[in-house]
Amino acid sequence: MGEAERGDAAPRLYVSYFCSNGHETRPAFAADAQAPDTWDCPRCGLPANLDSSNPPPPPKNEPYKTHLAYVKERRSDSEAAEILTEALASLRDRRARGEVIY
């Protein structure tokens, strides 16, 4: 069943979006719909906008951080040493009382 059997197609609006890699994407929208200001480039996945001379910059990807890296951001070395000393004292106290520690 082709277009002729279905009737007239709805009027469409093609909008050009440009990413920082120089790709142009032209998705179709209904003629009466509001086209979004940004669109994801289907080739590279970067954000794209309507301005070919000033496309949006690629997003900054932060490297993966371990749990320890996040802890080190929140605690100074002296705070860490103090917490460790308290934890070891508590552990030694529990062992001295004969508690089972897992």
PDB file of N, CA, C and O in Angstrom, residues 48-86:
ATOM      1  N   ALA A  48      23.478  18.962  18.817  1.00  0.00           N
ATOM      2  CA  ALA A  48      23.488  19.816  17.621  1.00  0.00           C
ATOM      3  C   ALA A  48      22.459  20.916  17.813  1.00  0.00           C
ATOM      4  O   ALA A  48      21.493  20.758  18.545  1.00  0.00           O
ATOM      5  N   ASN A  49      22.697  22.057  17.161  1.00  0.00           N
ATOM      6  CA  ASN A  49      21.720  23.146  17.228  1.00  0.00           C
ATOM      7  C   ASN A  49      21.487  23.718  15.838  1.00  0.00           C
ATOM      8  O   ASN A  49      21.991  23.203  14.848  1.00  0.00           O
ATOM      9  N   LEU A  50      20.730  24.800  15.777  1.00  0.00           N
ATOM     10  CA  LEU A  50      20.312  25.364  14.499  1.00  0.00           C
ATOM     11  C   LEU A  50      21.360  26.286  13.872  1.00  0.00           C
ATOM     12  O   LEU A  50      21.235  26.633  12.703  1.00  0.00           O
ATOM     13  N   ASP A  51      22.387  26.669  14.609  1.00  0.00           N
ATOM     14  CA  ASP A  51      23.383  27.631  14.143  1.00  0.00           C
ATOM     15  C   ASP A  51      24.582  26.892  13.553  1.00  0.00           C
ATOM     16  O   ASP A  51      25.405  26.336  14.281  1.00  0.00           O
ATOM     17  N   SER A  52      24.727  26.911  12.230  1.00  0.00           N
ATOM     18  CA  SER A  52      25.819  26.182  11.587  1.00  0.00           C
ATOM     19  C   SER A  52      27.179  26.790  11.893  1.00  0.00           C
ATOM     20  O   SER A  52      28.191  26.095  11.895  1.00  0.00           O
ATOM     21  N   SER A  53      27.242  28.084  12.158  1.00  0.00           N
ATOM     22  CA  SER A  53      28.526  28.728  12.425  1.00  0.00           C
ATOM     23  C   SER A  53      28.930  28.632  13.902  1.00  0.00           C
ATOM     24  O   SER A  53      30.073  28.921  14.244  1.00  0.00           O
ATOM     25  N   ASN A  54      28.016  28.238  14.764  1.00  0.00           N
ATOM     26  CA  ASN A  54      28.317  28.155  16.190  1.00  0.00           C
ATOM     27  C   ASN A  54      27.617  26.941  16.808  1.00  0.00           C
ATOM     28  O   ASN A  54      26.714  27.085  17.634  1.00  0.00           O
ATOM     29  N   PRO A  55      28.057  25.702  16.443  1.00  0.00           N
ATOM     30  CA  PRO A  55      27.416  24.517  17.032  1.00  0.00           C
ATOM     31  C   PRO A  55      27.803  24.378  18.501  1.00  0.00           C
ATOM     32  O   PRO A  55      28.812  24.927  18.945  1.00  0.00           O
ATOM     33  N   PRO A  56      27.008  23.663  19.281  1.00  0.00           N
ATOM     34  CA  PRO A  56      27.324  23.510  20.707  1.00  0.00           C
ATOM     35  C   PRO A  56      28.606  22.691  20.897  1.00  0.00           C
ATOM     36  O   PRO A  56      28.893  21.795  20.109  1.00  0.00           O
ATOM     37  N   PRO A  57      29.374  23.014  21.927  1.00  0.00           N
ATOM     38  CA  PRO A  57      30.606  22.253  22.172  1.00  0.00           C
ATOM     39  C   PRO A  57      30.276  20.855  22.686  1.00  0.00           C
ATOM     40  O   PRO A  57      29.206  20.632  23.246  1.00  0.00           O
ATOM     41  N   PRO A  58      31.205  19.925  22.494  1.00  0.00           N
ATOM     42  CA  PRO A  58      30.960  18.582  23.027  1.00  0.00           C
ATOM     43  C   PRO A  58      30.889  18.626  24.551  1.00  0.00           C
ATOM     44  O   PRO A  58      31.567  19.435  25.181  1.00  0.00           O
ATOM     45  N   PRO A  59      30.062  17.786  25.156  1.00  0.00           N
ATOM     46  CA  PRO A  59      29.967  17.786  26.621  1.00  0.00           C
ATOM     47  C   PRO A  59      31.275  17.291  27.235  1.00  0.00           C
ATOM     48  O   PRO A  59      31.984  16.479  26.651  1.00  0.00           O
ATOM     49  N   LYS A  60      31.568  17.801  28.414  1.00  0.00           N
ATOM     50  CA  LYS A  60      32.785  17.388  29.121  1.00  0.00           C
ATOM     51  C   LYS A  60      32.500  16.081  29.861  1.00  0.00           C
ATOM     52  O   LYS A  60      31.581  16.000  30.657  1.00  0.00           O
ATOM     53  N   ASN A  61      33.303  15.077  29.563  1.00  0.00           N
ATOM     54  CA  ASN A  61      33.153  13.789  30.227  1.00  0.00           C
ATOM     55  C   ASN A  61      34.172  13.704  31.354  1.00  0.00           C
ATOM     56  O   ASN A  61      35.368  13.801  31.127  1.00  0.00           O
ATOM     57  N   GLU A  62      33.662  13.543  32.568  1.00  0.00           N
ATOM     58  CA  GLU A  62      34.553  13.392  33.709  1.00  0.00           C
ATOM     59  C   GLU A  62      34.957  11.930  33.817  1.00  0.00           C
ATOM     60  O   GLU A  62      34.146  11.038  33.598  1.00  0.00           O
ATOM     61  N   PRO A  63      36.226  11.679  34.151  1.00  0.00           N
ATOM     62  CA  PRO A  63      36.664  10.289  34.265  1.00  0.00           C
ATOM     63  C   PRO A  63      35.975   9.574  35.421  1.00  0.00           C
ATOM     64  O   PRO A  63      35.496  10.206  36.358  1.00  0.00           O
ATOM     65  N   TYR A  64      35.970   8.268  35.338  1.00  0.00           N
ATOM     66  CA  TYR A  64      35.357   7.442  36.381  1.00  0.00           C
ATOM     67  C   TYR A  64      36.125   7.632  37.673  1.00  0.00           C
ATOM     68  O   TYR A  64      37.355   7.628  37.687  1.00  0.00           O
ATOM     69  N   LYS A  65      35.412   7.801  38.759  1.00  0.00           N
ATOM     70  CA  LYS A  65      36.034   7.936  40.072  1.00  0.00           C
ATOM     71  C   LYS A  65      35.639   6.752  40.941  1.00  0.00           C
ATOM     72  O   LYS A  65      34.483   6.339  40.954  1.00  0.00           O
ATOM     73  N   THR A  66      36.601   6.263  41.680  1.00  0.00           N
ATOM     74  CA  THR A  66      36.331   5.180  42.621  1.00  0.00           C
ATOM     75  C   THR A  66      35.717   5.756  43.893  1.00  0.00           C
ATOM     76  O   THR A  66      35.738   6.976  44.109  1.00  0.00           O
ATOM     77  N   HIS A  67      35.229   4.868  44.727  1.00  0.00           N
ATOM     78  CA  HIS A  67      34.672   5.300  46.014  1.00  0.00           C
ATOM     79  C   HIS A  67      35.749   6.003  46.828  1.00  0.00           C
ATOM     80  O   HIS A  67      35.498   7.023  47.465  1.00  0.00           O
ATOM     81  N   LEU A  68      36.957   5.474  46.788  1.00  0.00           N
ATOM     82  CA  LEU A  68      38.054   6.072  47.547  1.00  0.00           C
ATOM     83  C   LEU A  68      38.351   7.491  47.069  1.00  0.00           C
ATOM     84  O   LEU A  68      38.636   8.380  47.878  1.00  0.00           O
ATOM     85  N   ALA A  69      38.265   7.732  45.770  1.00  0.00           N
ATOM     86  CA  ALA A  69      38.514   9.080  45.244  1.00  0.00           C
ATOM     87  C   ALA A  69      37.480  10.068  45.785  1.00  0.00           C
ATOM     88  O   ALA A  69      37.825  11.208  46.135  1.00  0.00           O
ATOM     89  N   TYR A  70      36.215   9.648  45.875  1.00  0.00           N
ATOM     90  CA  TYR A  70      35.187  10.521  46.428  1.00  0.00           C
ATOM     91  C   TYR A  70      35.410  10.782  47.923  1.00  0.00           C
ATOM     92  O   TYR A  70      35.218  11.891  48.407  1.00  0.00           O
ATOM     93  N   VAL A  71      35.852   9.751  48.645  1.00  0.00           N
ATOM     94  CA  VAL A  71      36.130   9.925  50.068  1.00  0.00           C
ATOM     95  C   VAL A  71      37.282  10.908  50.253  1.00  0.00           C
ATOM     96  O   VAL A  71      37.240  11.789  51.112  1.00  0.00           O
ATOM     97  N   LYS A  72      38.317  10.779  49.428  1.00  0.00           N
ATOM     98  CA  LYS A  72      39.473  11.678  49.540  1.00  0.00           C
ATOM     99  C   LYS A  72      39.103  13.123  49.220  1.00  0.00           C
ATOM    100  O   LYS A  72      39.763  14.045  49.692  1.00  0.00           O
ATOM    101  N   GLU A  73      38.070  13.319  48.416  1.00  0.00           N
ATOM    102  CA  GLU A  73      37.610  14.689  48.144  1.00  0.00           C
ATOM    103  C   GLU A  73      36.963  15.306  49.388  1.00  0.00           C
ATOM    104  O   GLU A  73      37.037  16.512  49.595  1.00  0.00           O
ATOM    105  N   ARG A  74      36.312  14.471  50.199  1.00  0.00           N
ATOM    106  CA  ARG A  74      35.582  14.981  51.357  1.00  0.00           C
ATOM    107  C   ARG A  74      36.413  15.034  52.630  1.00  0.00           C
ATOM    108  O   ARG A  74      36.082  15.764  53.544  1.00  0.00           O
ATOM    109  N   ARG A  75      37.454  14.225  52.729  1.00  0.00           N
ATOM    110  CA  ARG A  75      38.232  14.121  53.963  1.00  0.00           C
ATOM    111  C   ARG A  75      39.683  14.509  53.715  1.00  0.00           C
ATOM    112  O   ARG A  75      40.259  14.158  52.698  1.00  0.00           O
ATOM    113  N   SER A  76      40.266  15.174  54.717  1.00  0.00           N
ATOM    114  CA  SER A  76      41.701  15.470  54.646  1.00  0.00           C
ATOM    115  C   SER A  76      42.464  14.244  55.160  1.00  0.00           C
ATOM    116  O   SER A  76      41.879  13.320  55.747  1.00  0.00           O
ATOM    117  N   ASP A  77      43.766  14.227  54.964  1.00  0.00           N
ATOM    118  CA  ASP A  77      44.573  13.104  55.446  1.00  0.00           C
ATOM    119  C   ASP A  77      44.520  12.995  56.967  1.00  0.00           C
ATOM    120  O   ASP A  77      44.485  11.894  57.517  1.00  0.00           O
ATOM    121  N   SER A  78      44.496  14.130  57.662  1.00  0.00           N
ATOM    122  CA  SER A  78      44.442  14.081  59.133  1.00  0.00           C
ATOM    123  C   SER A  78      43.095  13.538  59.607  1.00  0.00           C
ATOM    124  O   SER A  78      43.034  12.766  60.575  1.00  0.00           O
ATOM    125  N   GLU A  79      41.999  13.906  58.935  1.00  0.00           N
ATOM    126  CA  GLU A  79      40.682  13.363  59.293  1.00  0.00           C
ATOM    127  C   GLU A  79      40.641  11.862  59.041  1.00  0.00           C
ATOM    128  O   GLU A  79      40.094  11.105  59.845  1.00  0.00           O
ATOM    129  N   ALA A  80      41.223  11.423  57.946  1.00  0.00           N
ATOM    130  CA  ALA A  80      41.242   9.998  57.625  1.00  0.00           C
ATOM    131  C   ALA A  80      42.032   9.230  58.675  1.00  0.00           C
ATOM    132  O   ALA A  80      41.617   8.143  59.114  1.00  0.00           O
ATOM    133  N   ALA A  81      43.175   9.769  59.090  1.00  0.00           N
ATOM    134  CA  ALA A  81      43.988   9.102  60.112  1.00  0.00           C
ATOM    135  C   ALA A  81      43.231   9.017  61.433  1.00  0.00           C
ATOM    136  O   ALA A  81      43.283   7.991  62.131  1.00  0.00           O
ATOM    137  N   GLU A  82      42.502  10.068  61.774  1.00  0.00           N
ATOM    138  CA  GLU A  82      41.721  10.078  63.013  1.00  0.00           C
ATOM    139  C   GLU A  82      40.613   9.027  62.969  1.00  0.00           C
ATOM    140  O   GLU A  82      40.404   8.277  63.936  1.00  0.00           O
ATOM    141  N   ILE A  83      39.911   8.939  61.861  1.00  0.00           N
ATOM    142  CA  ILE A  83      38.835   7.955  61.714  1.00  0.00           C
ATOM    143  C   ILE A  83      39.401   6.546  61.774  1.00  0.00           C
ATOM    144  O   ILE A  83      38.832   5.651  62.417  1.00  0.00           O
ATOM    145  N   LEU A  84      40.539   6.325  61.117  1.00  0.00           N
ATOM    146  CA  LEU A  84      41.163   5.006  61.141  1.00  0.00           C
ATOM    147  C   LEU A  84      41.589   4.633  62.560  1.00  0.00           C
ATOM    148  O   LEU A  84      41.381   3.489  63.004  1.00  0.00           O
ATOM    149  N   THR A  85      42.156   5.563  63.278  1.00  0.00           N
ATOM    150  CA  THR A  85      42.568   5.310  64.665  1.00  0.00           C
ATOM    151  C   THR A  85      41.368   4.931  65.527  1.00  0.00           C
ATOM    152  O   THR A  85      41.435   3.973  66.318  1.00  0.00           O
ATOM    153  N   GLU A  86      40.266   5.646  65.383  1.00  0.00           N
ATOM    154  CA  GLU A  86      39.044   5.323  66.139  1.00  0.00           C
ATOM    155  C   GLU A  86      38.519   3.939  65.785  1.00  0.00           C
ATOM    156  O   GLU A  86      38.120   3.164  66.667  1.00  0.00           O
TER     157      GLU A  86
END
